[in-house]
Amino acid sequence: MNNEFEWIKSVSQPSYRHSSVKVGVGDDAAIYEPQKGYEQVVTVDTMVEGVHFKKETVPAKATGYKALAVNLSDIAAMGGRPLYYLVSIAVPKRGWTQEELREIYEGMHELSEKWHVDLIGGDTVSTDDALVITVTVIGEIKSGRRLLRSNAKAGDVLFITGAAGSSAYGLEKLLEQGLKAADDPSLKPFLKAHQEPEPQLQAGMLLAEAGCRLSLNDVSDGLAHEAKEIAEASGIDVIIDWNRLPIHESFKEYSLEKQESWVLYGGEDFQLTGTVSPEDWESLSRLFSSKGLPLFRIGSVEPGSGKVYIEREGKKILADKQGYHHF
Amino acid sequence: MNNEFEWIKSVSQPSYRHSSVKVGVGDDAAIYEPQKGYEQVVTVDTMVEGVHFKKETVPAKATGYKALAVNLSDIAAMGGRPLYYLVSIAVPKRGWTQEELREIYEGMHELSEKWHVDLIGGDTVSTDDALVITVTVIGEIKSGRRLLRSNAKAGDVLFITGAAGSSAYGLEKLLEQGLKAADDPSLKPFLKAHQEPEPQLQAGMLLAEAGCRLSLNDVSDGLAHEAKEIAEASGIDVIIDWNRLPIHESFKEYSLEKQESWVLYGGEDFQLTGTVSPEDWESLSRLFSSKGLPLFRIGSVEPGSGKVYIEREGKKILADKQGYHHF
């Protein structure tokens, strides 16, 4: 690509969904008008070829989709509504066709359309090595609503918005079979979970609207790891009740150790997990039911000092791994 | 680095300068409260090892300084005041010591202190290849104040906030002599211009406060290139008057071609260039004088179609290069 300007124009949105965008792509910086009574939520995440994605397991379009999804998930974990995103991409001089690069942006456009998020800026640079894609997402949340990791209290109920382990299981199949794993229809939801994860924004916003004290995290590095972040930030212990966990039928033919590796320590699920008082759990549970959204009670919070236990058949075992780490 | 959490804690700020930061580093996303009557300005830029910086020409600390500076410069080019920044860094498994990585953050901290910018979030990932650093900066500008590239009109005066070419000249000396170029005191300002450029935030904010119609750009890809961006966005021609350009004394012993390569086509100067009506030029010039800030009148704007001419000894020559391109 010799003309960065033409390239940027070709991957930009023709117009913006939010009239709050005063200056979008094409000047030194973007300008937008914040909504009165709202605070701004901002997050940034980087994905590196060979570390976070490989062409052998994630198609180009899904790479773009996922790069935006992981950031939207962070906004979801704060209960925010995403509004804008910026994309900075380091493109290798070799190994990626213009068409594949365009597909990366198409993947982002597809997801951004679903959640009405506007691409308002970015940067395109070259690199001699791996493709690196960094997405910044800005959203909003009503002033004063904070779904922090540090909000958990002893006595709380632990919940999750969906089954964990899908992405890790999907990745395992992709590493075994490559992209032709998609030929097996029973694997579809797991491949989708790994390649094009759905950020739980609706659940996050519903939790924020509920208005009660809530601790919240998105499951990016494994359920045990996220529970540990909550436990440490809140100075309590979290007990995950194995028998309450929603576990995919297809997992059950595998050893318990395998199941645990996906469900407790598998990364990139992007479900939301958190804690709430037992009283608020009841109304939250009803609220989610009324919207047709799943919400599972999977454990409890006890006085403690930042530890996570797995409870099974009456025995509590300390979660021994810290989860899924790229770094 | 095995413990991302400890690492992030070690490079985080102990406290935030702005009380508007409600949630900083350490949760899924940062939360801040926007100021009433202000719009938000946001920009992101990526620097890649081997493409934008090399250990041989830029010390680790300066790499951090520069990564933040180039983004602050984009905020300056919109007349904004920077408030927060987020850093996403892909760290190679080999080649960088923990100490060097810490120096990168020290460089950012040093510059952020100067401009009261708070580090509120980021991401740290690993890579097999080059170090990649992406900085997002968020700032604010009074609602309705827009210093856009597209604001130029025929009859305008072209200005610049300082001498161009310093960074390109400094880089040339660094490529010739390596970091020992610093032993020559006469080279100091040029090495500084390349390694730790100063974003022209004070000038940018003063231009925004002036309240008049202004086009503005920061000189990141060479003066001729930036003038062309203004010319194209505004649908006019820009005439750069060579004899009015502030040119470093040390350049004058070199051929005209060499001088041009630095002054017109040398990148990463991060001065601001723009246009304003002749009437407003007079008051702007006085305003800058009164604050002790330089502002040079270096040309004019004519009706046209997006071209840039260099005028010298009564002759106008079309600027033939598009400037300095990493991409």
mmCIF file of C-alpha atoms in Angstrom, chain B:
data_model
loop_
_atom_site.group_PDB
_atom_site.id
_atom_site.type_symbol
_atom_site.label_atom_id
_atom_site.label_comp_id
_atom_site.label_asym_id
_atom_site.label_seq_id
_atom_site.Cartn_x
_atom_site.Cartn_y
_atom_site.Cartn_z
ATOM 1 C CA MET B 1 7.679 -11.179 33.033
ATOM 2 C CA ASN B 2 5.464 -13.790 34.568
ATOM 3 C CA ASN B 3 3.210 -11.537 36.502
ATOM 4 C CA GLU B 4 1.440 -9.027 34.342
ATOM 5 C CA PHE B 5 -0.401 -7.646 37.345
ATOM 6 C CA GLU B 6 2.770 -6.807 39.270
ATOM 7 C CA TRP B 7 4.294 -5.298 36.160
ATOM 8 C CA ILE B 8 1.305 -3.076 35.471
ATOM 9 C CA LYS B 9 1.262 -1.948 39.090
ATOM 10 C CA SER B 10 4.945 -1.092 38.891
ATOM 11 C CA VAL B 11 4.527 1.178 35.866
ATOM 12 C CA SER B 12 1.239 2.759 36.978
ATOM 13 C CA GLN B 13 0.866 6.180 38.517
ATOM 14 C CA PRO B 14 0.547 6.196 42.305
ATOM 15 C CA SER B 15 -2.349 8.659 42.036
ATOM 16 C CA TYR B 16 -4.245 10.662 39.434
ATOM 17 C CA ARG B 17 -3.827 14.353 38.782
ATOM 18 C CA HIS B 18 -7.402 14.753 37.589
ATOM 19 C CA SER B 19 -10.197 14.136 40.075
ATOM 20 C CA SER B 20 -12.360 13.403 37.029
ATOM 21 C CA VAL B 21 -10.739 9.931 36.894
ATOM 22 C CA LYS B 22 -13.285 7.665 38.594
ATOM 23 C CA VAL B 23 -11.652 4.327 37.714
ATOM 24 C CA GLY B 24 -8.066 4.174 36.475
ATOM 25 C CA VAL B 25 -5.677 1.302 35.781
ATOM 26 C CA GLY B 26 -6.732 -2.022 37.306
ATOM 27 C CA ASP B 27 -10.276 -2.794 36.186
ATOM 28 C CA ASP B 28 -11.684 -3.903 32.821
ATOM 29 C CA ALA B 29 -11.882 -0.319 31.591
ATOM 30 C CA ALA B 30 -11.228 3.181 32.900
ATOM 31 C CA ILE B 31 -14.020 5.605 33.783
ATOM 32 C CA TYR B 32 -13.762 9.381 33.772
ATOM 33 C CA GLU B 33 -16.165 12.251 34.004
ATOM 34 C CA PRO B 34 -16.160 14.704 31.111
ATOM 35 C CA GLN B 35 -16.239 18.422 31.869
ATOM 36 C CA LYS B 36 -19.437 20.260 31.038
ATOM 37 C CA GLY B 37 -19.228 22.491 27.968
ATOM 38 C CA TYR B 38 -16.326 20.565 26.511
ATOM 39 C CA GLU B 39 -16.034 18.107 23.671
ATOM 40 C CA GLN B 40 -13.686 15.138 23.798
ATOM 41 C CA VAL B 41 -10.664 14.850 21.495
ATOM 42 C CA VAL B 42 -9.195 11.392 20.967
ATOM 43 C CA THR B 43 -6.271 10.054 18.955
ATOM 44 C CA VAL B 44 -4.178 6.894 18.697
ATOM 45 C CA ASP B 45 -0.715 6.289 17.223
ATOM 46 C CA THR B 46 1.491 3.244 16.974
ATOM 47 C CA MET B 47 5.287 3.092 16.869
ATOM 48 C CA VAL B 48 7.050 -0.058 15.696
ATOM 49 C CA GLU B 49 10.634 -0.981 16.558
ATOM 50 C CA GLY B 50 12.779 -0.984 13.451
ATOM 51 C CA VAL B 51 10.296 1.221 11.575
ATOM 52 C CA HIS B 52 9.718 4.233 13.844
ATOM 53 C CA PHE B 53 12.555 3.804 16.296
ATOM 54 C CA LYS B 54 15.698 1.766 16.757
ATOM 55 C CA LYS B 55 17.774 1.243 19.868
ATOM 56 C CA GLU B 56 20.717 2.554 17.864
ATOM 57 C CA THR B 57 19.151 6.000 17.455
ATOM 58 C CA VAL B 58 16.623 6.384 20.285
ATOM 59 C CA PRO B 59 17.288 5.378 23.937
ATOM 60 C CA ALA B 60 14.499 3.398 25.644
ATOM 61 C CA LYS B 61 13.357 6.336 27.769
ATOM 62 C CA ALA B 62 13.097 8.576 24.720
ATOM 63 C CA THR B 63 11.064 5.893 22.935
ATOM 64 C CA GLY B 64 8.421 6.189 25.633
ATOM 65 C CA TYR B 65 8.623 9.971 25.629
ATOM 66 C CA LYS B 66 8.185 10.066 21.870
ATOM 67 C CA ALA B 67 5.322 7.532 21.789
ATOM 68 C CA LEU B 68 3.308 9.850 24.020
ATOM 69 C CA ALA B 69 4.603 13.045 22.360
ATOM 70 C CA VAL B 70 3.360 12.129 18.868
ATOM 71 C CA ASN B 71 -0.131 11.659 20.287
ATOM 72 C CA LEU B 72 -0.052 14.855 22.338
ATOM 73 C CA SER B 73 0.947 16.574 19.113
ATOM 74 C CA ASP B 74 -2.257 15.337 17.460
ATOM 75 C CA ILE B 75 -4.231 16.800 20.348
ATOM 76 C CA ALA B 76 -2.273 20.067 19.935
ATOM 77 C CA ALA B 77 -3.188 20.128 16.241
ATOM 78 C CA MET B 78 -6.858 20.180 17.259
ATOM 79 C CA GLY B 79 -6.247 22.916 19.840
ATOM 80 C CA GLY B 80 -7.103 20.485 22.625
ATOM 81 C CA ARG B 81 -5.953 20.044 26.185
ATOM 82 C CA PRO B 82 -4.762 16.472 26.851
ATOM 83 C CA LEU B 83 -6.112 14.759 29.970
ATOM 84 C CA TYR B 84 -5.649 10.995 29.874
ATOM 85 C CA TYR B 85 -3.661 8.359 28.060
ATOM 86 C CA LEU B 86 -3.682 4.581 27.654
ATOM 87 C CA VAL B 87 -0.683 2.491 26.644
ATOM 88 C CA SER B 88 -0.799 -0.822 24.844
ATOM 89 C CA ILE B 89 2.571 -2.469 24.460
ATOM 90 C CA ALA B 90 3.621 -5.683 22.690
ATOM 91 C CA VAL B 91 6.864 -6.789 24.320
ATOM 92 C CA PRO B 92 9.277 -9.100 22.477
ATOM 93 C CA LYS B 93 10.246 -12.269 24.321
ATOM 94 C CA ARG B 94 13.895 -11.377 23.671
ATOM 95 C CA GLY B 95 15.984 -8.262 23.196
ATOM 96 C CA TRP B 96 14.487 -5.933 25.796
ATOM 97 C CA THR B 97 15.395 -5.989 29.473
ATOM 98 C CA GLN B 98 12.881 -5.280 32.211
ATOM 99 C CA GLU B 99 14.942 -2.170 32.971
ATOM 100 C CA GLU B 100 14.609 -0.889 29.397
ATOM 101 C CA LEU B 101 10.856 -1.484 29.478
ATOM 102 C CA ARG B 102 10.654 0.453 32.710
ATOM 103 C CA GLU B 103 12.594 3.286 31.044
ATOM 104 C CA ILE B 104 10.012 3.409 28.242
ATOM 105 C CA TYR B 105 7.330 4.062 30.872
ATOM 106 C CA GLU B 106 9.597 6.548 32.648
ATOM 107 C CA GLY B 107 9.849 8.527 29.430
ATOM 108 C CA MET B 108 6.072 8.645 29.187
ATOM 109 C CA HIS B 109 5.706 9.568 32.843
ATOM 110 C CA GLU B 110 8.169 12.418 32.416
ATOM 111 C CA LEU B 111 6.232 13.948 29.544
ATOM 112 C CA SER B 112 2.843 13.222 31.126
ATOM 113 C CA GLU B 113 3.910 15.118 34.233
ATOM 114 C CA LYS B 114 4.799 18.146 32.145
ATOM 115 C CA TRP B 115 1.309 18.269 30.640
ATOM 116 C CA HIS B 116 -0.719 16.865 33.540
ATOM 117 C CA VAL B 117 -1.880 13.822 31.648
ATOM 118 C CA ASP B 118 -2.998 10.725 33.593
ATOM 119 C CA LEU B 119 -2.221 7.138 32.580
ATOM 120 C CA ILE B 120 -5.625 5.506 33.059
ATOM 121 C CA GLY B 121 -5.350 2.181 31.258
ATOM 122 C CA GLY B 122 -3.630 -0.087 28.821
ATOM 123 C CA ASP B 123 -2.674 -3.571 27.827
ATOM 124 C CA THR B 124 0.558 -5.542 27.956
ATOM 125 C CA VAL B 125 1.004 -8.478 25.612
ATOM 126 C CA SER B 126 3.947 -10.473 24.378
ATOM 127 C CA THR B 127 5.217 -10.842 20.842
ATOM 128 C CA ASP B 128 7.875 -12.920 19.103
ATOM 129 C CA ASP B 129 9.019 -9.955 17.078
ATOM 130 C CA ALA B 130 9.501 -6.207 17.260
ATOM 131 C CA LEU B 131 8.351 -4.062 20.178
ATOM 132 C CA VAL B 132 5.138 -2.239 19.259
ATOM 133 C CA ILE B 133 3.801 0.598 21.369
ATOM 134 C CA THR B 134 0.376 2.142 20.871
ATOM 135 C CA VAL B 135 -0.725 5.184 22.808
ATOM 136 C CA THR B 136 -4.272 6.538 22.957
ATOM 137 C CA VAL B 137 -4.712 10.101 24.223
ATOM 138 C CA ILE B 138 -7.984 11.694 25.245
ATOM 139 C CA GLY B 139 -8.319 15.413 25.720
ATOM 140 C CA GLU B 140 -10.922 18.122 25.670
ATOM 141 C CA ILE B 141 -11.721 21.268 23.758
ATOM 142 C CA LYS B 142 -14.395 23.890 24.366
ATOM 143 C CA SER B 143 -17.528 22.894 22.493
ATOM 144 C CA GLY B 144 -17.616 24.269 18.980
ATOM 145 C CA ARG B 145 -13.896 25.129 18.680
ATOM 146 C CA ARG B 146 -12.597 23.183 15.685
ATOM 147 C CA LEU B 147 -9.195 23.734 14.150
ATOM 148 C CA LEU B 148 -9.674 21.528 11.109
ATOM 149 C CA ARG B 149 -7.544 20.899 8.063
ATOM 150 C CA SER B 150 -10.497 21.866 5.934
ATOM 151 C CA ASN B 151 -10.806 25.409 7.287
ATOM 152 C CA ALA B 152 -8.353 27.161 4.922
ATOM 153 C CA LYS B 153 -9.562 29.822 2.487
ATOM 154 C CA ALA B 154 -7.968 31.645 -0.426
ATOM 155 C CA GLY B 155 -6.307 34.810 0.840
ATOM 156 C CA ASP B 156 -5.205 33.191 4.113
ATOM 157 C CA VAL B 157 -1.762 33.555 5.619
ATOM 158 C CA LEU B 158 0.232 30.317 6.123
ATOM 159 C CA PHE B 159 2.049 30.047 9.450
ATOM 160 C CA ILE B 160 4.247 27.672 11.424
ATOM 161 C CA THR B 161 5.086 27.603 15.138
ATOM 162 C CA GLY B 162 8.815 26.917 14.732
ATOM 163 C CA ALA B 163 11.653 25.873 12.447
ATOM 164 C CA ALA B 164 11.030 22.684 10.520
ATOM 165 C CA GLY B 165 13.611 20.012 9.713
ATOM 166 C CA SER B 166 15.189 19.634 13.149
ATOM 167 C CA SER B 167 14.093 16.051 13.655
ATOM 168 C CA ALA B 168 15.130 14.907 10.164
ATOM 169 C CA TYR B 169 18.533 16.552 10.558
ATOM 170 C CA GLY B 170 18.921 14.960 14.000
ATOM 171 C CA LEU B 171 17.979 11.543 12.632
ATOM 172 C CA GLU B 172 20.514 11.898 9.823
ATOM 173 C CA LYS B 173 23.265 12.607 12.353
ATOM 174 C CA LEU B 174 22.101 9.682 14.537
ATOM 175 C CA LEU B 175 22.159 7.318 11.581
ATOM 176 C CA GLU B 176 25.688 8.516 10.726
ATOM 177 C CA GLN B 177 27.128 8.579 14.242
ATOM 178 C CA GLY B 178 24.801 6.545 16.447
ATOM 179 C CA LEU B 179 23.996 7.669 19.988
ATOM 180 C CA LYS B 180 27.498 9.157 20.380
ATOM 181 C CA ALA B 181 26.236 12.047 18.229
ATOM 182 C CA ALA B 182 25.115 13.372 21.620
ATOM 183 C CA ASP B 183 28.757 14.148 22.416
ATOM 184 C CA ASP B 184 28.576 17.106 20.017
ATOM 185 C CA PRO B 185 26.761 19.877 21.934
ATOM 186 C CA SER B 186 25.798 21.671 18.707
ATOM 187 C CA LEU B 187 23.716 18.621 17.733
ATOM 188 C CA LYS B 188 21.816 18.437 21.044
ATOM 189 C CA PRO B 189 18.685 20.371 19.981
ATOM 190 C CA PHE B 190 18.393 18.295 16.810
ATOM 191 C CA LEU B 191 18.789 14.975 18.586
ATOM 192 C CA LYS B 192 16.252 16.119 21.151
ATOM 193 C CA ALA B 193 13.874 17.077 18.316
ATOM 194 C CA HIS B 194 14.106 13.548 16.962
ATOM 195 C CA GLN B 195 14.228 11.586 20.201
ATOM 196 C CA GLU B 196 12.049 13.608 22.542
ATOM 197 C CA PRO B 197 9.996 16.003 20.437
ATOM 198 C CA GLU B 198 7.984 18.652 22.261
ATOM 199 C CA PRO B 199 4.303 18.678 21.344
ATOM 200 C CA GLN B 200 3.188 22.262 20.693
ATOM 201 C CA LEU B 201 0.285 22.094 23.100
ATOM 202 C CA GLN B 202 0.618 25.628 24.417
ATOM 203 C CA ALA B 203 0.517 27.001 20.872
ATOM 204 C CA GLY B 204 -2.424 24.748 19.976
ATOM 205 C CA MET B 205 -4.479 25.849 22.972
ATOM 206 C CA LEU B 206 -3.647 29.501 22.292
ATOM 207 C CA LEU B 207 -4.809 29.103 18.690
ATOM 208 C CA ALA B 208 -8.050 27.507 19.907
ATOM 209 C CA GLU B 209 -8.625 30.304 22.428
ATOM 210 C CA ALA B 210 -8.134 32.923 19.703
ATOM 211 C CA GLY B 211 -11.550 31.850 18.496
ATOM 212 C CA CYS B 212 -11.048 32.755 14.850
ATOM 213 C CA ARG B 213 -11.372 30.514 11.777
ATOM 214 C CA LEU B 214 -8.152 28.505 11.564
ATOM 215 C CA SER B 215 -6.918 25.498 9.654
ATOM 216 C CA LEU B 216 -4.300 23.507 11.528
ATOM 217 C CA ASN B 217 -2.086 20.434 11.245
ATOM 218 C CA ASP B 218 0.908 19.119 13.109
ATOM 219 C CA VAL B 219 4.074 18.572 11.078
ATOM 220 C CA SER B 220 4.469 14.828 11.500
ATOM 221 C CA ASP B 221 5.090 13.868 7.873
ATOM 222 C CA GLY B 222 6.949 16.951 6.618
ATOM 223 C CA LEU B 223 5.819 20.535 6.068
ATOM 224 C CA ALA B 224 5.041 20.034 2.354
ATOM 225 C CA HIS B 225 2.933 16.974 3.162
ATOM 226 C CA GLU B 226 0.997 18.717 5.920
ATOM 227 C CA ALA B 227 0.408 21.752 3.715
ATOM 228 C CA LYS B 228 -0.898 19.381 1.062
ATOM 229 C CA GLU B 229 -3.330 17.817 3.534
ATOM 230 C CA ILE B 230 -4.682 21.289 4.295
ATOM 231 C CA ALA B 231 -4.776 22.157 0.585
ATOM 232 C CA GLU B 232 -6.678 18.991 -0.314
ATOM 233 C CA ALA B 233 -9.073 19.116 2.625
ATOM 234 C CA SER B 234 -9.853 22.801 1.940
ATOM 235 C CA GLY B 235 -9.800 22.725 -1.867
ATOM 236 C CA ILE B 236 -7.225 25.507 -2.193
ATOM 237 C CA ASP B 237 -3.527 25.813 -3.097
ATOM 238 C CA VAL B 238 -0.852 26.551 -0.532
ATOM 239 C CA ILE B 239 2.231 28.609 -1.381
ATOM 240 C CA ILE B 240 5.231 28.119 0.892
ATOM 241 C CA ASP B 241 7.577 31.111 0.647
ATOM 242 C CA TRP B 242 11.055 29.594 1.008
ATOM 243 C CA ASN B 243 12.640 32.923 1.996
ATOM 244 C CA ARG B 244 10.240 33.374 4.899
ATOM 245 C CA LEU B 245 10.872 29.918 6.375
ATOM 246 C CA PRO B 246 12.759 29.882 9.666
ATOM 247 C CA ILE B 247 15.832 27.825 8.772
ATOM 248 C CA HIS B 248 18.486 26.657 11.236
ATOM 249 C CA GLU B 249 21.886 28.308 10.754
ATOM 250 C CA SER B 250 23.574 24.899 10.706
ATOM 251 C CA PHE B 251 21.527 23.887 7.658
ATOM 252 C CA LYS B 252 22.903 26.738 5.558
ATOM 253 C CA GLU B 253 26.252 25.137 4.900
ATOM 254 C CA TYR B 254 24.469 22.335 3.039
ATOM 255 C CA SER B 255 23.134 22.269 -0.523
ATOM 256 C CA LEU B 256 19.679 23.676 -1.178
ATOM 257 C CA GLU B 257 18.493 20.166 -1.983
ATOM 258 C CA LYS B 258 19.643 18.898 1.399
ATOM 259 C CA GLN B 259 18.014 21.841 3.166
ATOM 260 C CA GLU B 260 14.770 21.174 1.347
ATOM 261 C CA SER B 261 14.873 17.504 2.270
ATOM 262 C CA TRP B 262 14.909 18.440 5.946
ATOM 263 C CA VAL B 263 12.759 21.565 5.995
ATOM 264 C CA LEU B 264 10.049 20.626 3.497
ATOM 265 C CA TYR B 265 10.079 16.863 3.494
ATOM 266 C CA GLY B 266 11.573 15.898 6.856
ATOM 267 C CA GLY B 267 9.109 14.241 9.165
ATOM 268 C CA GLU B 268 8.393 14.251 12.884
ATOM 269 C CA ASP B 269 8.916 17.923 13.606
ATOM 270 C CA PHE B 270 5.667 18.279 15.491
ATOM 271 C CA GLN B 271 5.497 22.008 14.967
ATOM 272 C CA LEU B 272 2.011 23.240 14.089
ATOM 273 C CA THR B 273 1.268 24.694 10.673
ATOM 274 C CA GLY B 274 -1.962 26.295 9.566
ATOM 275 C CA THR B 275 -3.699 29.173 7.912
ATOM 276 C CA VAL B 276 -5.690 32.171 9.063
ATOM 277 C CA SER B 277 -7.158 35.303 7.456
ATOM 278 C CA PRO B 278 -4.730 38.258 7.097
ATOM 279 C CA GLU B 279 -6.785 40.282 9.607
ATOM 280 C CA ASP B 280 -6.729 37.541 12.234
ATOM 281 C CA TRP B 281 -3.053 36.945 11.494
ATOM 282 C CA GLU B 282 -2.240 40.374 12.923
ATOM 283 C CA SER B 283 -3.955 39.725 16.239
ATOM 284 C CA LEU B 284 -2.720 36.140 16.389
ATOM 285 C CA SER B 285 0.823 37.324 15.842
ATOM 286 C CA ARG B 286 0.464 39.875 18.671
ATOM 287 C CA LEU B 287 -1.127 37.249 20.944
ATOM 288 C CA PHE B 288 1.800 34.872 20.406
ATOM 289 C CA SER B 289 4.332 37.683 20.949
ATOM 290 C CA SER B 290 2.661 38.631 24.207
ATOM 291 C CA LYS B 291 3.053 35.047 25.448
ATOM 292 C CA GLY B 292 6.646 34.830 24.226
ATOM 293 C CA LEU B 293 5.739 32.086 21.744
ATOM 294 C CA PRO B 294 7.138 32.091 18.185
ATOM 295 C CA LEU B 295 4.798 32.155 15.180
ATOM 296 C CA PHE B 296 6.163 32.586 11.651
ATOM 297 C CA ARG B 297 4.308 33.742 8.568
ATOM 298 C CA ILE B 298 5.653 31.477 5.839
ATOM 299 C CA GLY B 299 3.322 31.724 2.888
ATOM 300 C CA SER B 300 -0.158 32.168 1.598
ATOM 301 C CA VAL B 301 -3.279 30.449 0.323
ATOM 302 C CA GLU B 302 -4.608 30.852 -3.223
ATOM 303 C CA PRO B 303 -7.658 29.565 -5.019
ATOM 304 C CA GLY B 304 -6.776 26.127 -6.338
ATOM 305 C CA SER B 305 -7.302 22.427 -6.125
ATOM 306 C CA GLY B 306 -5.155 20.901 -3.417
ATOM 307 C CA LYS B 307 -1.647 21.679 -4.617
ATOM 308 C CA VAL B 308 1.404 22.954 -2.759
ATOM 309 C CA TYR B 309 3.979 25.261 -4.351
ATOM 310 C CA ILE B 310 7.346 26.367 -3.110
ATOM 311 C CA GLU B 311 8.053 29.980 -4.035
ATOM 312 C CA ARG B 312 11.672 31.028 -4.385
ATOM 313 C CA GLU B 313 13.107 34.081 -6.144
ATOM 314 C CA GLY B 314 9.772 34.868 -7.736
ATOM 315 C CA LYS B 315 9.317 31.342 -9.147
ATOM 316 C CA LYS B 316 6.693 28.867 -7.947
ATOM 317 C CA ILE B 317 7.637 25.199 -8.103
ATOM 318 C CA LEU B 318 5.171 22.391 -7.427
ATOM 319 C CA ALA B 319 6.194 20.467 -4.301
ATOM 320 C CA ASP B 320 7.116 17.158 -5.844
ATOM 321 C CA LYS B 321 7.280 14.858 -2.894
ATOM 322 C CA GLN B 322 4.505 13.967 -0.560
ATOM 323 C CA GLY B 323 6.694 14.010 2.508
ATOM 324 C CA TYR B 324 7.976 11.520 4.934
ATOM 325 C CA HIS B 325 6.221 8.166 4.917
ATOM 326 C CA HIS B 326 6.673 5.307 7.272
ATOM 327 C CA PHE B 327 3.959 3.444 5.495
#
